[in-house]
Short mmCIF file of C-alpha atoms in Angstrom, two decimals:
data_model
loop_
_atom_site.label_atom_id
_atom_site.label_comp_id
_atom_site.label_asym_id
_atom_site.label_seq_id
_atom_site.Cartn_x
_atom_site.Cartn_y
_atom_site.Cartn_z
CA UNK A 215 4.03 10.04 -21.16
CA UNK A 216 1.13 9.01 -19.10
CA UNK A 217 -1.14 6.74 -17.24
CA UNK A 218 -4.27 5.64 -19.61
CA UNK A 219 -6.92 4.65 -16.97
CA UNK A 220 -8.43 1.31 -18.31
CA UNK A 221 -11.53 1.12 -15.57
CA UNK A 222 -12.75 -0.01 -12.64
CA UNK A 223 -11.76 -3.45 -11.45
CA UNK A 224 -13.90 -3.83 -8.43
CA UNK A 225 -16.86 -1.68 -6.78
CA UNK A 226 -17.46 -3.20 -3.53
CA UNK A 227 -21.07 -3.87 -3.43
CA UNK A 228 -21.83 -6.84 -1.39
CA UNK A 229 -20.37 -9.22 -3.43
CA UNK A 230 -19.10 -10.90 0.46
CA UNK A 231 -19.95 -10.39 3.90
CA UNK A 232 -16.44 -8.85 4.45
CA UNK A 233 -17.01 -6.41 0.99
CA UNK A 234 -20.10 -4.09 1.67
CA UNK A 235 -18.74 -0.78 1.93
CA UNK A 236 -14.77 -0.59 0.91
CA UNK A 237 -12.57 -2.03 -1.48
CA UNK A 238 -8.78 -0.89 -0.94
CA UNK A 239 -5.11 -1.27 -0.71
CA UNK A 240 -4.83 -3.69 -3.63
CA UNK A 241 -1.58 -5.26 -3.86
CA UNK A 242 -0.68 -7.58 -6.91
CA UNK A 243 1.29 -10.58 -6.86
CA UNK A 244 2.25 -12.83 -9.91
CA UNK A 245 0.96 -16.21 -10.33
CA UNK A 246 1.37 -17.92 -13.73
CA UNK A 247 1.84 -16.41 -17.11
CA UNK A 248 -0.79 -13.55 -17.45
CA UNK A 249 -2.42 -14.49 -14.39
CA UNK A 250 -2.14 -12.14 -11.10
CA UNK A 251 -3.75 -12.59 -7.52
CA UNK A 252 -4.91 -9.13 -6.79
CA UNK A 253 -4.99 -9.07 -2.06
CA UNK A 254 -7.14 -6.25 -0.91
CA UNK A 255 -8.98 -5.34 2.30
CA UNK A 256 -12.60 -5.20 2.26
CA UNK A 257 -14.77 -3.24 4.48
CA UNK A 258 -17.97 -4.72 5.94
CA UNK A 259 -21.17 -3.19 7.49
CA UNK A 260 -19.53 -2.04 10.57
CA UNK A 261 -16.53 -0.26 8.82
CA UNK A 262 -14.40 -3.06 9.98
CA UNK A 263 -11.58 -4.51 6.90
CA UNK A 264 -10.56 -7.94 6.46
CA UNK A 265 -8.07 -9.43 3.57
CA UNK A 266 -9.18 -11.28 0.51
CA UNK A 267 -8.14 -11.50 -3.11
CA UNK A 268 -9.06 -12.00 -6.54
CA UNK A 269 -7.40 -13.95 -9.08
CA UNK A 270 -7.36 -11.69 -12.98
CA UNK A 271 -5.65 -12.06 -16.34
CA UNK A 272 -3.99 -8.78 -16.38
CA UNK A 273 -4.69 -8.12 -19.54
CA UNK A 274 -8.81 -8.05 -18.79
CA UNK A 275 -8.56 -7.56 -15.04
CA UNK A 276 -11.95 -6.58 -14.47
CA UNK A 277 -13.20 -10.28 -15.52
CA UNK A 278 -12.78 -11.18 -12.13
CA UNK A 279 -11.98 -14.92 -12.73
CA UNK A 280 -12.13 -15.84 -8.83
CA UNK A 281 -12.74 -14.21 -5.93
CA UNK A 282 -11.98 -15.64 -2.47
CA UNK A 283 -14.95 -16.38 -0.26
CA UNK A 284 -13.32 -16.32 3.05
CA UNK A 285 -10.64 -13.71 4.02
CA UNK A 286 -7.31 -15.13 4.08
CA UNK A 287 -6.84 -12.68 7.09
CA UNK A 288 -9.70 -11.50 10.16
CA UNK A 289 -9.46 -9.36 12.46
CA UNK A 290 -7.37 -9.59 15.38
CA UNK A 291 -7.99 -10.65 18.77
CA UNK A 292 -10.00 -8.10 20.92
CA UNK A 293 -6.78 -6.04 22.60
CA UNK A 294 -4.52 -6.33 20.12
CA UNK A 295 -3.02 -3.73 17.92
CA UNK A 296 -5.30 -5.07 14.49
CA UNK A 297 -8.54 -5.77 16.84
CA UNK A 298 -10.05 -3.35 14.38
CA UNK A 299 -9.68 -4.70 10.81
CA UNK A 300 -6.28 -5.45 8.63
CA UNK A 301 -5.32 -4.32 5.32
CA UNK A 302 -2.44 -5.67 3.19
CA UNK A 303 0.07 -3.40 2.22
CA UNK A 304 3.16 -5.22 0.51
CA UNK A 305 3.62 -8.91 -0.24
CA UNK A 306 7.78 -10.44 -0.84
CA UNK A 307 7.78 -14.09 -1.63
CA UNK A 308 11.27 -15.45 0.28
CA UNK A 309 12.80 -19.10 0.89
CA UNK A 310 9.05 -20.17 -0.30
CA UNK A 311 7.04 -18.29 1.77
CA UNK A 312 4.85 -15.40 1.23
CA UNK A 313 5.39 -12.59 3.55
CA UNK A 314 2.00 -10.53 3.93
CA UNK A 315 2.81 -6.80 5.55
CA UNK A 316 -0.54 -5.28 6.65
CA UNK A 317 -1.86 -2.65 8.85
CA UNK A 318 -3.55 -3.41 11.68
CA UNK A 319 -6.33 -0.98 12.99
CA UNK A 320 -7.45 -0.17 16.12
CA UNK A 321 -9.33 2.68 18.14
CA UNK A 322 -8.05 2.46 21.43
CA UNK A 323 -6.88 6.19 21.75
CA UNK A 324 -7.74 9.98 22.13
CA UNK A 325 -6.64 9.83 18.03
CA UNK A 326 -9.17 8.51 15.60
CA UNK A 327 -7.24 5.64 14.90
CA UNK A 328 -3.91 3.85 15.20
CA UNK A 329 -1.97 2.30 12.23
CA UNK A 330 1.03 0.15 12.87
CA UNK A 331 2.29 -2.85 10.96
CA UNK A 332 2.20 -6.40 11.11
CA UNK A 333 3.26 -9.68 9.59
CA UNK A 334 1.14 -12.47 8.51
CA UNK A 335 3.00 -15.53 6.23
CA UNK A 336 1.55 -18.24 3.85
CA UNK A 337 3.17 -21.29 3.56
CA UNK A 338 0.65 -22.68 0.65
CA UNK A 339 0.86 -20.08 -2.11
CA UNK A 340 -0.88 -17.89 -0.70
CA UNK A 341 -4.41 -19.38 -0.14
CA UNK A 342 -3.98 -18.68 3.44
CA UNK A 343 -1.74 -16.59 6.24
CA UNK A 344 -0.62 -17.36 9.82
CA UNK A 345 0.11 -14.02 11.64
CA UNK A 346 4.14 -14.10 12.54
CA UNK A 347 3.03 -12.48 15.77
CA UNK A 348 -0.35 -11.10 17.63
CA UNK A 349 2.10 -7.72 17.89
CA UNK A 350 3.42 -5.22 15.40
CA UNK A 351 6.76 -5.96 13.93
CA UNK A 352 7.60 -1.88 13.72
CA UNK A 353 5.93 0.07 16.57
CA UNK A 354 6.65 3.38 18.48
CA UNK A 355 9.74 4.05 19.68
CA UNK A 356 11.76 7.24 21.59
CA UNK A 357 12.20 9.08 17.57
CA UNK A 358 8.87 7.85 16.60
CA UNK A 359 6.27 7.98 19.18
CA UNK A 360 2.88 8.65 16.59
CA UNK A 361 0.74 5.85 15.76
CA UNK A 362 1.19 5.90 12.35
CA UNK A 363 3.45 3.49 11.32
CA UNK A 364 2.85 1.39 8.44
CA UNK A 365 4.93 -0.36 6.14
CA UNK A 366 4.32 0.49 1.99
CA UNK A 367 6.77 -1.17 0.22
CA UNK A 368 10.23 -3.56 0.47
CA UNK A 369 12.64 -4.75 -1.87
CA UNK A 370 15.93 -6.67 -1.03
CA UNK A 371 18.58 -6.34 -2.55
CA UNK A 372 21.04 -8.67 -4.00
CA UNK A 373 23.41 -8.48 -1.11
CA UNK A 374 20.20 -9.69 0.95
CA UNK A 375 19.72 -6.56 2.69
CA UNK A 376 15.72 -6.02 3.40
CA UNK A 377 14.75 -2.14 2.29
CA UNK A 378 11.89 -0.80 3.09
CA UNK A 379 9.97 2.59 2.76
CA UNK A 380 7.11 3.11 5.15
CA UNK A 381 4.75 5.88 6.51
CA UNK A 382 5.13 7.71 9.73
CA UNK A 383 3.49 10.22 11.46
CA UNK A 384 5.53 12.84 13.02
CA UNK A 385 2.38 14.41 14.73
CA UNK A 386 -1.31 14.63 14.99
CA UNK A 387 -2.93 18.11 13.93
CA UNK A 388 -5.85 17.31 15.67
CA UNK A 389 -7.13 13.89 16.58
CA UNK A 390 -8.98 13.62 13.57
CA UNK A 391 -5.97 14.54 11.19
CA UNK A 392 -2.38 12.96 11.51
CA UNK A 393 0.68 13.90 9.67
CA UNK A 394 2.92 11.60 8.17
CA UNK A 395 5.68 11.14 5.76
CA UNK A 396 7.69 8.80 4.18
CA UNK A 397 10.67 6.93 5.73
CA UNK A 398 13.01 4.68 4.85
CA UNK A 399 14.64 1.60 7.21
CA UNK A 400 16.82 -2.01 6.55
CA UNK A 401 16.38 -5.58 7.75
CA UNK A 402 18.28 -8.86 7.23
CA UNK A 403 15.55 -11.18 7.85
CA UNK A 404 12.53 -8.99 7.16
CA UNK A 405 10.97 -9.23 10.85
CA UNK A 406 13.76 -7.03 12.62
CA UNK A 407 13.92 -3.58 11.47
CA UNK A 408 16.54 -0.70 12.17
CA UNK A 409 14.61 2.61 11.89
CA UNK A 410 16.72 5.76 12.54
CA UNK A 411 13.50 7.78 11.42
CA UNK A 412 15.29 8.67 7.94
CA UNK A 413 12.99 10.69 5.82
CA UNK A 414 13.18 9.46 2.18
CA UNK A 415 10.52 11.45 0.48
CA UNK A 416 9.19 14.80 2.79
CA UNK A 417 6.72 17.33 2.87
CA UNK A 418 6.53 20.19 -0.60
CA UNK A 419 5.17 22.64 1.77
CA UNK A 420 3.53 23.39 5.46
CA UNK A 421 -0.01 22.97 4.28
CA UNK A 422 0.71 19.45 2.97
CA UNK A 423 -0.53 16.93 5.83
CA UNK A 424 0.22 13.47 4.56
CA UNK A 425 2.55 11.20 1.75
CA UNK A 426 1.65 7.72 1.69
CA UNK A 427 2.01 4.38 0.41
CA UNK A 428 5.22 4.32 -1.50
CA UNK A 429 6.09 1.75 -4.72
CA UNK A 430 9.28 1.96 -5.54
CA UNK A 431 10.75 0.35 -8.65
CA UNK A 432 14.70 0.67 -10.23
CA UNK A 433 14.54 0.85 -13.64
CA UNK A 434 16.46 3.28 -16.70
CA UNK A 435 19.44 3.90 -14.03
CA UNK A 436 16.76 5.47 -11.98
CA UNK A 437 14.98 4.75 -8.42
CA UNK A 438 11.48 5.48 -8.91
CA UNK A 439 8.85 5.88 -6.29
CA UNK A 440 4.69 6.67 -7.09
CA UNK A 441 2.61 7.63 -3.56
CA UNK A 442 -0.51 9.69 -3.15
CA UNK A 443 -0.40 13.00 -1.19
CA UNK A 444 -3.17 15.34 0.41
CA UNK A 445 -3.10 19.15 1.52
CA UNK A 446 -4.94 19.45 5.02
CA UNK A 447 -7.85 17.07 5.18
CA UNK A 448 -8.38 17.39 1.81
CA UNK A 449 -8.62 13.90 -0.36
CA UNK A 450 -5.37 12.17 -1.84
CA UNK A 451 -3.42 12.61 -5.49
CA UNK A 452 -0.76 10.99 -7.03
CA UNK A 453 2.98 11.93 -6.57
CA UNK A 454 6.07 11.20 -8.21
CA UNK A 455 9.69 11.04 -7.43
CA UNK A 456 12.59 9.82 -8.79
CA UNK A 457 16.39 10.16 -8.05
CA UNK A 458 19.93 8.27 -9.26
CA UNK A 459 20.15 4.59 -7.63
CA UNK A 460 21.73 4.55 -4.20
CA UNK A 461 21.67 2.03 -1.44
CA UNK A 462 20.48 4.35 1.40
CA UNK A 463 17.33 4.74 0.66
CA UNK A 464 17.22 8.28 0.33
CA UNK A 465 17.54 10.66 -3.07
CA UNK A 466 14.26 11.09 -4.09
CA UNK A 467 13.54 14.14 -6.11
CA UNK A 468 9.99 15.06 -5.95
CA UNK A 469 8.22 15.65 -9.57
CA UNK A 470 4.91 15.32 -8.65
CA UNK A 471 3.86 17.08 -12.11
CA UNK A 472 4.95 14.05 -13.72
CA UNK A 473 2.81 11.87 -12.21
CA UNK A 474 1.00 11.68 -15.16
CA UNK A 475 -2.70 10.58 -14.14
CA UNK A 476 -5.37 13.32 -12.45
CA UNK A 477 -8.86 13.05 -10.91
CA UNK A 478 -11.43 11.53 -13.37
CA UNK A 479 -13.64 14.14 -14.44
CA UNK A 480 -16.77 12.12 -13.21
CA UNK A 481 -17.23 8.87 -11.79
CA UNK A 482 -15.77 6.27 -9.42
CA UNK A 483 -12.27 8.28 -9.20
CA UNK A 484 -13.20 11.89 -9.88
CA UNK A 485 -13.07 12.34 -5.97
CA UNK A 486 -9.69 11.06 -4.89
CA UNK A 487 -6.94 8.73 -6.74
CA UNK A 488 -4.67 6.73 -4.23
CA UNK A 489 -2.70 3.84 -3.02
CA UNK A 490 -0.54 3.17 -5.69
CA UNK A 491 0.59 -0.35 -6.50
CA UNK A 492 2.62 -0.27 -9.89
CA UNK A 493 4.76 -3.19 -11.60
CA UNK A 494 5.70 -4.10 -14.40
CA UNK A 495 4.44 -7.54 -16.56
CA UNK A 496 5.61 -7.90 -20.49
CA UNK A 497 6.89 -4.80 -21.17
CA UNK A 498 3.97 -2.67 -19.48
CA UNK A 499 4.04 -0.85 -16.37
CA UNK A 500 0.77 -1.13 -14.43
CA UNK A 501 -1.35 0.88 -11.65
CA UNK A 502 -3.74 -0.70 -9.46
CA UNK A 503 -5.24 2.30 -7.51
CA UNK A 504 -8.15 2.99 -5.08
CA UNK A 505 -10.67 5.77 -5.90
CA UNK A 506 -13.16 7.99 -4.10
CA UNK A 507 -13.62 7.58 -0.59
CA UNK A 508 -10.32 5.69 0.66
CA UNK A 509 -11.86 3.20 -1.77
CA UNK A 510 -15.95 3.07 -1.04
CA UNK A 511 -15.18 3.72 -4.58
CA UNK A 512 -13.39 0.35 -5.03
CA UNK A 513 -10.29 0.25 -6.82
CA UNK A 514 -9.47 0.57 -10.81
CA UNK A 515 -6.25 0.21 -12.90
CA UNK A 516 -4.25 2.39 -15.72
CA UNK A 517 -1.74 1.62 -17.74
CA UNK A 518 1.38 3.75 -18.63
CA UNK A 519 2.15 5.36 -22.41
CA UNK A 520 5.04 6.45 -23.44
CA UNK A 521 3.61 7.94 -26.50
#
């Protein structure tokens, strides 16, 4: 059982103003039939990331069949927490509205950079976002002072609780290097968040500096959650972990040698694999990832085999 890695789906190469230098965080969202709108931060001349998309057949995703010419989300104002650039990490569609979780960047601080989370919602498909708020909607508190707090994935559940796993930094090494795990917290309108700091998936060992960017899906009577992990400053691979279903949560059995897809031996992901978004769409389960580089190496896709 593994992930076949079908290609590159986009190499950021100046195809925009906002897409000179990065390509990452894709995050996939259905649209009609085989057709999926693919949101994604791309980094411009100055470093700085904005939000666009591209619409794909999933089959064929790298025939890019649009791409957007304007992001549907800047930068923020100068001050605030996202004055820096904005990447999307998870999308929910609710009550008609598409919810658009991002991290905002900014490098107001002895640390190399802050990370926090914010909300930005679309009330016509999708074509474009209004932020909720020019301020994060999770932020430091008294258990989790670190600026690293960004949100990686929610699902809700039928009883309309909001659950979401997210990463968060219980330190910085130095100020070049934080170190960050992921937690777990619960909403009932997806803006208000109770965080207790619970760790849902922690560190394998002391040398291992960050976990990041959980996608969790229930399926075979099991919770299942892909992430990408890195030892020290070292680049990012993909993890694994999987537990019984349970409402908390928590559970998660790491079995990162399961993972089932590795560095490519040359090439556009031969660096660094991360960023996981994986769903499933007519009986196959998909990766988007980002490759070398945080994604200057753009981002690709695999597809899993149970053969």
């Amino acid at each position: 059982m593994v992930w076949v890695k079908k290609g590159q789906i986009l190499n950021p190469s100046g195809q925009r103003y906002w897409l000179t230098t990065r390509a990452m965080l894709p995050t996939a969202v259905p649209l009609i039939g085989d057709l999926y709108r693919i949101y994604f931060s791309g980094g411009d001349d100055n470093n700085q990331s904005r939000i666009g998309y591209v619409d794909v057949n999933i089959n064929e995703p790298e025939k890019i069949l649009k791409m957007v010419d304007t992001p549907v989300l800047d930068i923020g104002e100068p001050g605030c927490f996202d004055d820096c650039g904005v990447s999307p990490t998870w999308i929910v569609n609710h009550d008609g509205k598409i919810y658009l979780y991002y991290m905002g960047w900014n490098r107001g601080s002895a640390v190399r950079v802050s990370e926090v989370s914010g909300l930005a919602i679309s009330c016509d498909g999708g074509d474009s976002f209004e932020r909720h708020s020019r301020v994060p909607i999770i932020d430091r508190t008294p258990t989790e002072p670190f600026l690293i707090l960004v949100i990686s994935c929610i699902l809700i559940a039928p009883d309309g609780t909001w659950r979401m796993w997210y990463d968060s930094a219980d330190t910085w090494l130095t100020p070049e290097l934080p170190k960050y795990n992921i937690k777990y917290a619960e909403s009932r309108d997806g803006v208000n968040w109770n965080r207790k700091g619970l760790i849902s998936v922690d560190y394998k060992s002391i040398q291992e500096s960050r976990i990041s960017r959980a996608c969790v899906l229930y399926e075979d009577g099991l919770q299942k959650m892909w992430y990408c992990h890195a030892i020290g400053k070292g680049g990012y691979k993909m993890g694994y972990a999987e537990g019984p279903l349970r409402t908390d949560g928590l559970g998660f059995v790491r079995k990162d040698e399961q993972v089932g897809i590795e560095l490519s031996e040359a090439g556009w992901d031969s660096e660094m694999i991360c960023y996981p978004n994986v769903f499933n769409h007519n009986g196959k389960k998909y990766m988007l990832y980002c490759g070398n580089g945080y994604g200057r190496g753009g981002f690709g896709y695999a597809v899993w085999e149970n053969s």
